[in-house]
């Protein structure tokens, strides 16, 4: 799908890019289509080839603690930094590219939009390659007369495997400052010759030429030199590569040594100058001095030149060119150790081969003009300025001193060792050796730097993942600095020895020195984690924060640390459970079983503390918390086993529910009802919170119950009904209904009440509230008792009221007595109902004979075993056949008299009577 105008888009410099080791590299990154502030933030990371899935953080424009330990030193030292080009565009600078900088770079912009939409990062690849470019030119001291020609040769080579182009150019320096350089002639990467502004006309006239000879040799030819050419000349080459965006980038530049050019103008009075190719020498080197004579019409004039050392004659060249040596130099001249020549009309040279300490001092040349070659007296004499020549003894003046700026460190810290070499007259090679504590033997080779500056690591130090990137650098002052980025343990302590070797003319001299360092193990040091919370008791739905403070008797700055948060519910169900782990990289790993914490937890980290903030506390959050901290060595990726681990103290968090304000009326009352009529038991709420829901459970305490109430029905906060076991039959469910009449009145409706419904009724009301993640019961209240009684008619029937007890074997038949006293009138209509009272005290109707002669049996399971034979009008005895063990209990009957008010009108109860109890006991057959 395409991007819309409101969609964030991050773009980065297109790769792959190839840059040489040691160069200054920039990568651009910009963002568009964003919302929020005009100044966006950027975070740079790298994915190394050794671990392409692991993000390694480098630098951020917003978070100073963002870099991983391996980059912290370079970021703090401005070796790596971010330049903001504008609010939404930046450049990543790496000032000195290293081999370990090869990888896939990611530019990420933190979200400032109202919602996530678009791309928030982009990636590019950067490969670090060797710098194979070289340029060389033999340094010379040239003195020419205006109009002469000069040719200079520059050798250029490269061995880069990637396709690259070369540019080669010649430059002219007027003075000592680099900023005075001007272009003479450039062969561009596109193979086009481009003269500098001052040489355009001479180039067009063919007086300035650049020729390529063979594969690697470039020659500059200047015809007719001018005084403006006076100064220093050098060759510079650049290697160019084409990036994927079709732009060319110079990845390396090299300059040669310089040639000194003096151009003498024609028509000047006599002037004399002296120059040396090298004035600081070692024993056995060659000294070459040039005496430059400038004069008008030089070729037609006669000059005598005298060479002097410390104002004493060395040699004389007369106008005829005859050479005369001073007596003490004659023997050396005969041996070919001294030579004096006149290469041209303006140049006189003195060469001393294999100089010694006796050749130290100040040299002059004195030029006298003779009217004729045979004159003994000059018409004018000019003395050059002096040039000091310093010859140093070979092999005896070099000495070194070894020191360290990190004498005592903790494992993981860097070791910085210095080896200062003084007095060497030739390039030296340096070797560093490690002598661990209690070590006997020659030691372990750490690194070697050869005379040409090439670096070679010892086998123990070649794996950069063990001790980080090892560095050995030479400062211009002759100080060789060894940096071991991350020490392993105590065995990296001990002594470090520096050996410096100077080689010259087949001989070598070696000096050495040592320094001692102490490395303390992190495991042997004290690491402690302290857990605390500002509040230990929180209200339901309130937030709380846990702070894990890490301390040690060594610096924790830039030490990789991880934290594991642990939790044990209350009451405990076993050992502590892991909630989440935060790794040194910032990666967060939640345990799947603790997902309810993930949705509401916020994790934070400072230099030495970790914080976990829990929003909306619930009952499941009640318990004990701990934190476990692991630390690794400083300056390396946190891989493998940690250097030290510690677990904090336990902190208990209590979660309390809101207080219930529910009040239920506790006033006792009574209700009278006629048999067979409908009635209602009332439960009144005095006070309840507006946002709460109510659940009600109705109970009955029958007259003969043993004090245990029977649960009739419960209506939960969603008004779902659940009947008790004694009221779960369809007949009972149809007669007992719970109803909420108003916000503060609840009813239990009883339909067609009968004697079995007698007893005391009450309700238990529960207050429920929705809190964060579900419904919770805050409290409950119990009402007063309501007694259900039955109204008696004006007249009463007379029954035989004798309590009886019957014993019958299971499987046999038994008759339960129910007899009216006296003979009832023939036109009287009677009804009778038999009840069985269970152990719970609840009476259940078994059979009803209505006044119209119909029989109803509510309990279908007993219908086939109940018989009402009625041998006489007043005899309502009940016969129970095939007696079972469950038939045992109390039985009683109720007889009612009915009369129709008038034809077609309802029947009305006129009289009623209830028998005494008959106790039926069953025994096994």
Tab-separated table of C-alpha atoms in Angstrom, residues 797 820-831 851-852 870 872-874 876 897-899 907:
chain	number	residue	atom	x	y	z
A	797	UNK	CA	-63.770	-28.428	62.852
A	820	UNK	CA	-63.130	-35.805	62.161
A	821	UNK	CA	-65.016	-36.022	65.438
A	822	UNK	CA	-68.744	-36.592	64.983
A	823	UNK	CA	-70.623	-37.224	61.772
A	824	UNK	CA	-70.537	-34.250	59.386
A	825	UNK	CA	-73.719	-33.111	57.700
A	826	UNK	CA	-74.442	-34.770	54.365
A	827	UNK	CA	-74.365	-31.549	52.314
A	828	UNK	CA	-71.057	-30.345	53.735
A	829	UNK	CA	-68.175	-30.041	51.258
A	830	UNK	CA	-64.821	-30.924	52.737
A	831	UNK	CA	-61.196	-30.788	51.468
A	851	UNK	CA	-64.012	-29.971	47.941
A	852	UNK	CA	-65.222	-30.931	44.457
A	870	UNK	CA	-62.174	-42.636	52.844
A	872	UNK	CA	-66.445	-42.796	56.057
A	873	UNK	CA	-67.349	-39.189	55.361
A	874	UNK	CA	-65.103	-37.923	58.188
A	876	UNK	CA	-59.382	-38.935	55.571
A	897	UNK	CA	-65.008	-26.943	55.155
A	898	UNK	CA	-66.211	-25.020	52.065
A	899	UNK	CA	-69.507	-23.360	51.146
A	907	UNK	CA	-66.486	-21.139	47.196
